[in-house]
Coordinates of C-alpha atoms and ligand atoms in Angstrom, one line a residue:
M12 CA -11.3 1.3 22.1
G13 CA -7.5 1.2 22.0
K14 CA -5.1 2.7 19.5
L15 CA -5.6 1.8 15.9
N16 CA -2.4 0.0 14.7
I17 CA -1.7 0.3 10.9
V18 CA 0.7 -2.5 10.0
G19 CA 2.7 -1.7 6.8
L20 CA 3.3 2.0 6.0
G21 CA 3.6 1.9 2.2
Y22 CA 1.6 3.6 -0.5
I23 CA -1.7 2.4 1.1
G24 CA -0.9 2.1 4.8
L25 CA 0.6 5.5 5.3
P26 CA -2.2 7.7 3.8
T27 CA -4.8 5.5 5.5
G28 CA -3.1 5.9 8.9
L29 CA -2.7 9.7 8.3
M30 CA -6.4 10.0 7.4
F31 CA -7.6 8.2 10.5
A32 CA -5.3 10.2 12.7
S33 CA -6.4 13.5 11.1
N34 CA -10.0 12.6 11.9
G35 CA -9.6 12.0 15.6
I36 CA -8.6 8.4 15.8
D37 CA -5.6 7.5 18.0
V38 CA -3.2 5.9 15.5
V39 CA 0.2 4.2 15.6
G40 CA 1.7 3.1 12.3
T41 CA 4.2 0.1 12.3
D42 CA 6.6 -1.0 9.6
L43 CA 9.4 -3.5 9.7
N44 CA 11.4 -1.2 7.4
E45 CA 13.4 0.6 10.0
S46 CA 14.7 3.5 7.8
L47 CA 11.1 4.1 6.6
V48 CA 9.9 4.4 10.2
E49 CA 12.8 6.7 11.1
T50 CA 12.1 8.9 8.2
L51 CA 8.5 9.3 9.3
Q52 CA 9.5 9.8 12.9
N53 CA 11.8 12.6 11.6
K54 CA 8.6 14.2 10.2
K55 CA 9.5 13.5 6.6
L56 CA 7.3 11.8 4.0
T57 CA 8.4 8.7 2.3
F58 CA 6.8 9.3 -1.1
E59 CA 5.2 12.1 -3.1
E60 CA 1.5 12.4 -3.5
K61 CA -0.9 15.2 -4.0
G62 CA -2.2 16.6 -0.7
L63 CA -0.2 14.1 1.4
Q64 CA 2.1 16.7 3.0
K65 CA -0.9 18.6 4.4
L66 CA -2.5 15.5 5.7
F67 CA 0.8 14.4 7.2
D68 CA 1.2 17.8 9.0
K69 CA -2.3 17.5 10.4
A70 CA -1.8 13.8 11.5
L71 CA 1.4 14.8 13.3
E72 CA -0.5 17.7 15.0
C73 CA -3.1 15.1 16.1
G74 CA -0.4 12.9 17.6
I75 CA 0.1 10.0 15.1
E76 CA 3.0 7.8 16.2
F77 CA 5.3 5.6 14.1
S78 CA 6.9 2.4 15.5
K79 CA 9.2 -0.4 14.4
K80 CA 7.5 -2.8 16.8
L81 CA 3.9 -3.8 17.0
I82 CA 2.2 -2.6 20.1
K83 CA -0.5 -4.4 22.2
T84 CA -3.9 -3.0 21.2
D85 CA -7.4 -4.3 20.2
R86 CA -7.5 -3.1 16.6
Y87 CA -5.2 -3.6 13.6
I88 CA -5.4 -2.8 9.9
I89 CA -2.9 -4.8 7.8
T90 CA -1.6 -3.1 4.6
V91 CA 1.4 -5.2 3.6
P92 CA 2.3 -6.4 0.0
T93 CA 0.4 -9.2 -1.7
P94 CA 2.2 -10.1 -4.9
Y95 CA 1.5 -13.2 -7.0
I96 CA 3.8 -16.2 -7.5
K97 CA 5.3 -15.9 -11.0
E98 CA 5.0 -19.7 -11.7
S99 CA 1.6 -20.6 -10.3
K100 CA 0.0 -17.1 -10.6
K101 CA -1.5 -17.6 -7.2
I102 CA -1.3 -15.1 -4.4
E103 CA 2.0 -14.9 -2.4
A104 CA 0.3 -14.8 1.0
K105 CA 3.5 -15.0 3.1
Y106 CA 3.7 -11.3 4.0
V107 CA 0.1 -11.1 5.1
V108 CA 0.3 -14.4 7.0
S109 CA 3.5 -13.2 8.7
A110 CA 1.9 -9.8 9.7
V111 CA -1.2 -11.6 11.2
S112 CA 1.1 -13.9 13.1
Q113 CA 3.0 -11.0 14.5
V114 CA -0.2 -9.3 15.5
L115 CA -1.2 -12.5 17.4
D116 CA 2.0 -12.3 19.4
V117 CA 0.9 -9.0 21.0
C118 CA -2.8 -8.3 20.5
E119 CA -5.4 -8.0 23.3
K120 CA -8.0 -10.7 23.7
G121 CA -11.0 -9.9 21.4
A122 CA -9.0 -7.8 19.0
V123 CA -10.2 -7.0 15.5
V124 CA -7.8 -7.6 12.7
V125 CA -8.7 -6.1 9.4
I126 CA -6.8 -7.1 6.3
E127 CA -6.8 -4.1 3.9
S128 CA -4.2 -5.6 1.5
T129 CA -5.8 -7.0 -1.7
I130 CA -6.1 -10.8 -1.3
S131 CA -7.4 -13.5 -3.6
P132 CA -10.9 -14.9 -2.9
G133 CA -10.5 -17.5 -0.1
T134 CA -7.2 -16.2 1.3
I135 CA -8.5 -15.7 4.8
D136 CA -10.1 -19.2 4.8
K137 CA -7.0 -20.9 3.3
F138 CA -4.1 -19.1 4.8
I139 CA -5.2 -16.9 7.8
R140 CA -7.8 -18.9 9.7
P141 CA -5.5 -22.0 10.0
V142 CA -2.6 -19.9 11.4
V143 CA -4.9 -18.2 13.9
E144 CA -6.5 -21.5 15.0
E145 CA -3.1 -23.3 15.3
R146 CA -2.1 -20.6 17.7
G147 CA -5.1 -21.5 20.0
F148 CA -7.2 -18.4 19.2
I149 CA -11.0 -18.9 18.8
I150 CA -12.1 -16.9 15.9
G151 CA -15.2 -14.8 16.7
K152 CA -14.2 -14.7 20.4
D153 CA -10.5 -14.3 21.0
I154 CA -10.0 -12.6 17.7
H155 CA -12.2 -11.2 14.9
L156 CA -11.0 -11.3 11.3
A157 CA -12.3 -9.0 8.5
H158 CA -11.3 -7.7 5.0
A159 CA -11.7 -4.1 3.9
P160 CA -10.1 -3.7 0.5
E161 CA -8.8 -0.4 -0.7
R162 CA -9.8 1.3 -4.0
I163 CA -7.7 4.5 -4.0
I164 CA -5.7 5.5 -7.0
P165 CA -2.1 6.9 -6.6
G166 CA -2.1 10.5 -7.8
N167 CA -5.5 11.2 -6.2
M168 CA -5.3 9.2 -3.0
V169 CA -6.3 11.8 -0.4
F170 CA -9.4 12.8 -2.3
E171 CA -10.4 9.2 -3.0
L172 CA -9.8 8.1 0.6
E173 CA -12.5 10.6 1.7
N174 CA -14.9 10.1 -1.2
N175 CA -14.8 6.6 -2.5
S176 CA -17.2 4.0 -1.3
R177 CA -15.8 1.0 0.5
T178 CA -16.6 -2.7 1.2
I179 CA -16.2 -4.4 4.5
G180 CA -16.4 -8.2 4.8
A181 CA -16.6 -9.8 8.2
D182 CA -17.8 -13.0 9.8
S183 CA -20.6 -11.2 11.6
P184 CA -22.7 -8.0 11.0
E185 CA -21.8 -6.7 14.4
I186 CA -18.0 -6.7 13.6
A187 CA -18.7 -5.3 10.1
E188 CA -20.7 -2.4 11.7
K189 CA -17.9 -1.8 14.3
I190 CA -15.3 -1.5 11.5
K191 CA -17.6 0.6 9.4
G192 CA -17.7 3.0 12.4
W193 CA -13.9 3.4 12.3
Y194 CA -13.9 4.2 8.5
K195 CA -16.9 6.5 8.9
S196 CA -14.5 8.9 10.7
F197 CA -13.3 10.1 7.3
C198 CA -15.1 8.2 4.5
K199 CA -18.0 10.1 3.0
G200 CA -18.8 7.3 0.5
D201 CA -21.2 4.4 0.9
I202 CA -19.7 1.7 3.1
V203 CA -21.2 -1.7 2.1
T204 CA -20.9 -4.7 4.4
T205 CA -20.8 -8.3 3.3
N206 CA -19.1 -11.6 4.1
I207 CA -15.3 -11.9 3.8
K208 CA -15.1 -14.0 0.6
T209 CA -17.4 -11.6 -1.3
A210 CA -15.3 -8.7 -0.2
E211 CA -12.1 -10.5 -1.3
M212 CA -13.6 -11.3 -4.7
S213 CA -15.1 -7.9 -5.2
K214 CA -11.7 -6.1 -5.1
V215 CA -10.0 -8.6 -7.4
V216 CA -12.9 -8.4 -9.8
E217 CA -12.9 -4.6 -10.0
N218 CA -9.2 -4.6 -11.0
T219 CA -9.8 -7.5 -13.4
F220 CA -12.6 -5.5 -15.1
R221 CA -10.2 -2.6 -15.6
D222 CA -7.5 -4.9 -17.0
I223 CA -9.9 -6.5 -19.5
N224 CA -11.2 -3.1 -20.7
I225 CA -7.7 -1.7 -21.1
A226 CA -6.7 -4.9 -23.1
F227 CA -9.7 -4.3 -25.4
A228 CA -8.4 -0.7 -26.2
N229 CA -4.9 -2.0 -26.7
E230 CA -6.1 -4.6 -29.1
L231 CA -8.0 -2.0 -31.1
A232 CA -4.8 0.1 -31.3
K233 CA -3.0 -2.8 -32.9
I234 CA -5.9 -3.4 -35.4
C235 CA -6.0 0.3 -36.3
D236 CA -2.3 0.4 -36.7
R237 CA -2.5 -2.4 -39.3
E238 CA -5.3 -0.6 -41.1
G239 CA -3.6 2.8 -40.9
M240 CA -6.5 4.2 -38.8
N241 CA -6.4 6.6 -35.9
V242 CA -7.5 4.5 -32.8
Y243 CA -8.3 7.6 -30.8
E244 CA -10.6 9.0 -33.3
L245 CA -12.3 5.6 -33.6
I246 CA -12.7 5.3 -29.8
N247 CA -14.1 8.8 -29.7
I248 CA -16.7 8.1 -32.3
A249 CA -17.7 4.7 -30.7
N250 CA -18.0 6.3 -27.3
K251 CA -20.8 8.6 -28.7
H252 CA -23.0 5.4 -28.4
P253 CA -24.9 5.8 -25.2
R254 CA -23.9 2.4 -23.9
V255 CA -20.3 2.2 -25.1
N256 CA -17.3 3.5 -23.0
I257 CA -14.0 2.2 -24.4
L258 CA -10.9 3.1 -22.5
Q259 CA -7.7 4.5 -24.0
P260 CA -4.9 2.3 -25.2
G261 CA -1.4 2.6 -23.7
P262 CA 2.1 1.0 -23.5
G263 CA 1.0 -1.6 -21.0
V264 CA -0.3 -2.0 -17.5
G265 CA 1.9 -1.6 -14.4
G266 CA 1.6 -0.8 -10.7
H267 CA 0.7 -3.0 -7.8
C268 CA -2.9 -3.7 -8.6
I269 CA -4.2 -4.1 -12.2
S270 CA -1.1 -5.9 -13.4
V271 CA -1.2 -8.2 -10.4
D272 CA -4.7 -9.0 -9.1
P273 CA -6.2 -10.7 -12.2
W274 CA -3.4 -13.3 -12.0
F275 CA -5.0 -14.4 -8.7
L276 CA -8.1 -15.6 -10.7
V277 CA -5.9 -17.1 -13.4
G278 CA -4.0 -19.1 -10.7
D279 CA -7.0 -20.2 -8.8
Y280 CA -9.4 -21.0 -11.7
P281 CA -7.2 -22.1 -14.5
D282 CA -9.9 -24.3 -16.0
I283 CA -12.5 -21.5 -16.2
V284 CA -10.6 -18.3 -17.1
N285 CA -10.4 -17.3 -20.8
I286 CA -11.0 -13.6 -21.2
I287 CA -9.1 -12.8 -18.0
L288 CA -6.0 -14.6 -19.1
A289 CA -6.2 -13.3 -22.6
A290 CA -6.4 -9.7 -21.3
R291 CA -3.4 -10.2 -19.1
N292 CA -1.4 -11.5 -22.1
V293 CA -2.5 -8.6 -24.3
N294 CA -1.5 -6.0 -21.7
D295 CA 1.7 -7.8 -20.8
G296 CA 2.5 -7.9 -24.6
M297 CA 2.2 -4.2 -25.0
P298 CA 5.8 -3.3 -24.0
D299 CA 7.0 -5.7 -26.8
Y300 CA 4.6 -4.1 -29.2
V301 CA 5.9 -0.6 -28.4
I302 CA 9.5 -1.9 -28.9
G303 CA 8.4 -3.2 -32.3
R304 CA 6.9 0.2 -33.2
M305 CA 10.1 1.9 -32.1
G306 CA 12.0 -0.3 -34.4
S307 CA 10.0 0.5 -37.5
I308 CA 10.0 4.3 -36.7
M309 CA 13.8 4.2 -36.3
K310 CA 14.1 2.5 -39.7
E311 CA 11.7 4.9 -41.4
N312 CA 13.8 7.8 -40.0
N313 CA 17.2 6.3 -40.5
I314 CA 18.1 6.2 -36.8
T315 CA 20.6 3.5 -36.1
D316 CA 22.2 4.7 -32.9
I317 CA 20.2 3.8 -29.8
S318 CA 21.9 6.6 -27.9
E319 CA 19.8 9.0 -29.9
V320 CA 16.6 7.4 -28.5
G321 CA 15.0 8.6 -25.2
L322 CA 12.3 7.0 -23.1
Y323 CA 10.2 9.6 -21.3
G324 CA 8.6 8.3 -18.1
L325 CA 9.6 5.4 -15.8
T326 CA 6.6 5.3 -13.5
Y327 CA 3.6 3.1 -14.1
K328 CA 1.2 6.1 -14.4
E329 CA 1.3 9.9 -14.6
N330 CA 2.3 12.2 -11.7
V331 CA 3.3 9.5 -9.2
D332 CA 6.8 8.3 -8.2
D333 CA 5.8 4.5 -8.1
L334 CA 7.8 2.5 -10.6
R335 CA 6.5 -1.0 -9.7
E336 CA 5.9 -3.2 -12.8
S337 CA 5.8 -0.1 -15.0
P338 CA 5.7 -0.7 -18.8
T339 CA 9.0 1.2 -19.1
L340 CA 10.7 -1.1 -16.7
Q341 CA 9.3 -4.1 -18.6
M342 CA 10.7 -2.6 -21.9
L343 CA 14.1 -2.1 -20.3
E344 CA 14.0 -5.7 -19.2
R345 CA 13.3 -6.8 -22.8
F346 CA 16.1 -4.6 -24.1
K347 CA 18.6 -6.3 -21.7
K348 CA 17.6 -9.6 -23.4
Y349 CA 18.4 -8.1 -26.8
F350 CA 21.7 -6.5 -25.5
V351 CA 20.5 -3.0 -26.3
K352 CA 22.6 -0.5 -24.3
G353 CA 22.8 3.3 -24.3
I354 CA 19.2 4.3 -24.5
N355 CA 18.4 7.5 -22.6
V356 CA 15.7 7.5 -19.8
Y357 CA 14.2 10.4 -18.0
D358 CA 11.4 10.8 -15.4
P359 CA 10.9 14.0 -13.5
M360 CA 9.2 12.1 -10.7
V361 CA 12.1 9.7 -10.1
K362 CA 14.8 11.7 -8.4
E363 CA 17.3 8.8 -7.8
N364 CA 18.9 6.8 -10.7
K365 CA 17.1 3.5 -10.8
V366 CA 18.0 2.2 -14.2
C367 CA 20.9 2.2 -16.6
G368 CA 20.9 5.3 -18.9
Q369 CA 18.8 7.4 -16.6
I370 CA 19.4 11.1 -16.9
Q371 CA 18.4 13.6 -14.2
N372 CA 18.6 16.7 -16.3
F373 CA 15.7 17.2 -18.6
D374 CA 17.6 19.6 -21.0
E375 CA 20.4 17.0 -21.3
F376 CA 17.8 14.2 -22.1
I377 CA 16.2 16.4 -24.8
E378 CA 19.5 17.3 -26.2
K379 CA 20.6 13.7 -26.5
S380 CA 17.4 12.2 -27.8
K381 CA 16.4 12.8 -31.4
F382 CA 13.6 10.2 -31.1
I383 CA 11.5 10.3 -27.9
V384 CA 9.1 7.7 -26.8
V385 CA 6.5 9.1 -24.5
L386 CA 5.5 6.4 -22.1
V387 CA 4.0 8.4 -19.2
G388 CA 1.8 11.5 -19.5
H389 CA 3.3 13.5 -16.6
Q390 CA 2.1 17.0 -16.2
H391 CA 5.8 18.0 -16.5
L392 CA 5.8 17.1 -20.1
K393 CA 2.5 18.8 -20.8
D394 CA 4.1 21.9 -19.4
N395 CA 7.2 21.5 -21.6
M396 CA 5.6 20.6 -25.0
N397 CA 7.7 23.4 -26.8
V398 CA 10.9 21.4 -26.4
L399 CA 9.5 18.5 -28.4
K400 CA 9.2 20.4 -31.7
D401 CA 11.8 19.1 -34.2
K402 CA 11.8 15.7 -32.4
I403 CA 10.6 12.4 -33.8
I404 CA 8.0 11.2 -31.2
L405 CA 6.2 8.0 -30.5
D406 CA 3.4 9.2 -28.2
T407 CA 1.9 6.2 -26.4
R408 CA -0.3 8.3 -24.2
N409 CA -1.9 10.5 -26.8
I410 CA -0.9 13.8 -25.1
I411 CA 0.9 15.4 -28.0
E412 CA -0.7 17.2 -30.9
V413 CA -0.6 15.4 -34.2
G414 CA 2.3 16.5 -36.3
E415 CA 4.5 15.3 -39.2
K416 CA 6.9 13.4 -37.0
V417 CA 4.5 12.4 -34.2
Y418 CA 3.5 8.8 -34.3
K419 CA 0.7 7.4 -32.2
L420 CA 0.0 3.9 -30.9
Ligands
NAD501 N1 -0.5 0.9 -4.2 C1 -1.8 0.9 -4.6 O1 -2.1 1.7 -5.5 C2 -2.8 0.0 -4.0 C3 -4.2 0.3 -4.2 C4 -5.1 -0.5 -3.6 C5 -4.7 -1.6 -2.9 N2 -3.4 -1.9 -2.8 C6 -3.0 -3.1 -2.0 O2 -2.5 -2.6 -0.7 C7 -1.5 -3.5 -0.2 C8 -0.3 -2.7 0.1 O3 0.2 -2.1 -1.1 P1 1.3 -0.9 -1.1 O4 1.3 -0.4 -2.4 O5 0.9 0.0 0.1 O6 2.6 -1.8 -0.7 P2 4.0 -1.1 -0.3 O7 5.0 -2.1 -0.7 O8 4.1 0.3 -0.7 O9 3.9 -1.1 1.3 C9 3.9 -2.2 2.1 C10 4.7 -2.0 3.4 O10 4.5 -3.1 4.3 C11 5.6 -3.3 5.0 N3 5.6 -4.6 5.6 C12 5.7 -5.8 5.0 N4 5.5 -6.8 5.9 C13 5.3 -6.2 7.1 C14 5.1 -6.7 8.4 N5 5.1 -8.0 8.7 N6 5.0 -5.8 9.4 C15 5.0 -4.4 9.2 N7 5.2 -3.9 8.0 C16 5.4 -4.8 7.0 C17 6.7 -3.0 4.0 O11 8.0 -2.7 4.6 C18 6.2 -1.9 3.2 O12 6.6 -0.6 3.8 C19 -1.3 -4.6 -1.3 O13 -2.1 -5.7 -1.1 C20 -1.9 -3.9 -2.6 O14 -2.3 -4.8 -3.6 C21 -2.4 -1.1 -3.3

């Protein structure tokens, strides 16, 4: 077998490539973002993640290479973005189609092309096979297509890469087994093989399941607020039931997965989806709901100056530096609509200023903000709870002890 070419070195492609390389596979990682490739070639990581530096050092020792151009080989794993189209809610397949097309320009005859990006059910049939066939390749002979979706969670990627189970969908059991062999180099979890469409559906369904369950918790938070009840106590009690496991409410859902993938089902099955669409709307409505709560807390405490308000946390979850689709960004978007300026924003994980009002110094943020809205439960805040006393707090992550001026969702 030739080198394994990882195409797309973002949050998924990079750790995956490093994991393969550290476990004895000859890996080259390719990305069309030239500065990203140069950073990696200069032996610097492109994002922060627990355990990634150690894995990077090991992969470098084992000879991983990074390239701006695709090389000719017989195996590729594609990890490029797969957003949804805002109007139709269907998958935006152009990045993955373009990556496959570029692979076809260089690959060896009989190459295996695995799409690891999350794709809507039927994407390989609808978008990839036609492109491959138009180029004169015979699928199953000149080229083999497969789908191996990824389940890792940012913040615990390295552990989960090794320990999660995986799904591999391929056109034939032989190809599925071959790919399973590659992943077995590091994956201690079960590796289930199936057909391509079931693999595509399974990943999207997993994230949709999470979205619906989060929406349920969020809806409970709203009901409890109206009734003056503590939603966390309620969930705690209900979860004592042996077959109940309600998740925690929060300020909304962000990131590149849960807030995106359920839309694929909404876009493709508009006449069937009810719960899935409702859940998306509940979760997408949470930033507005938090803004509403902020308004009433400000009124109750006679705060009229927005520059006395601070948003803690910009990322979509705790202890990562990924901002994509985060509830805080969604809130700031809404504020723009209402011409609100001057709010303070702080996130210890985001070292560059990405939004208006962002402050890099935590002491300054605390000093300026009389009312703090906790939107992300970073460990950093858990380690600095003492600075919050005397503040008015809206704690959307339930990490702060109940107090006179501590409001919960
Ligand atoms: N981030 C997550 O937590 C997560 C988890 C599971 C699955 N996924 C899925 O994995 C896929 C990748 O997500 P991500 O978060 O790593 O995205 P990302 O934006 O962090 O990285 C994608 C990379 O692909 C590169 N790229 C785009 N087109 C290319 C091409 N033709 N050739 C070479 N490089 C190209 C981009 O420059 C970028 O660096 C998506 O489908 C996503 O849904 C993400």
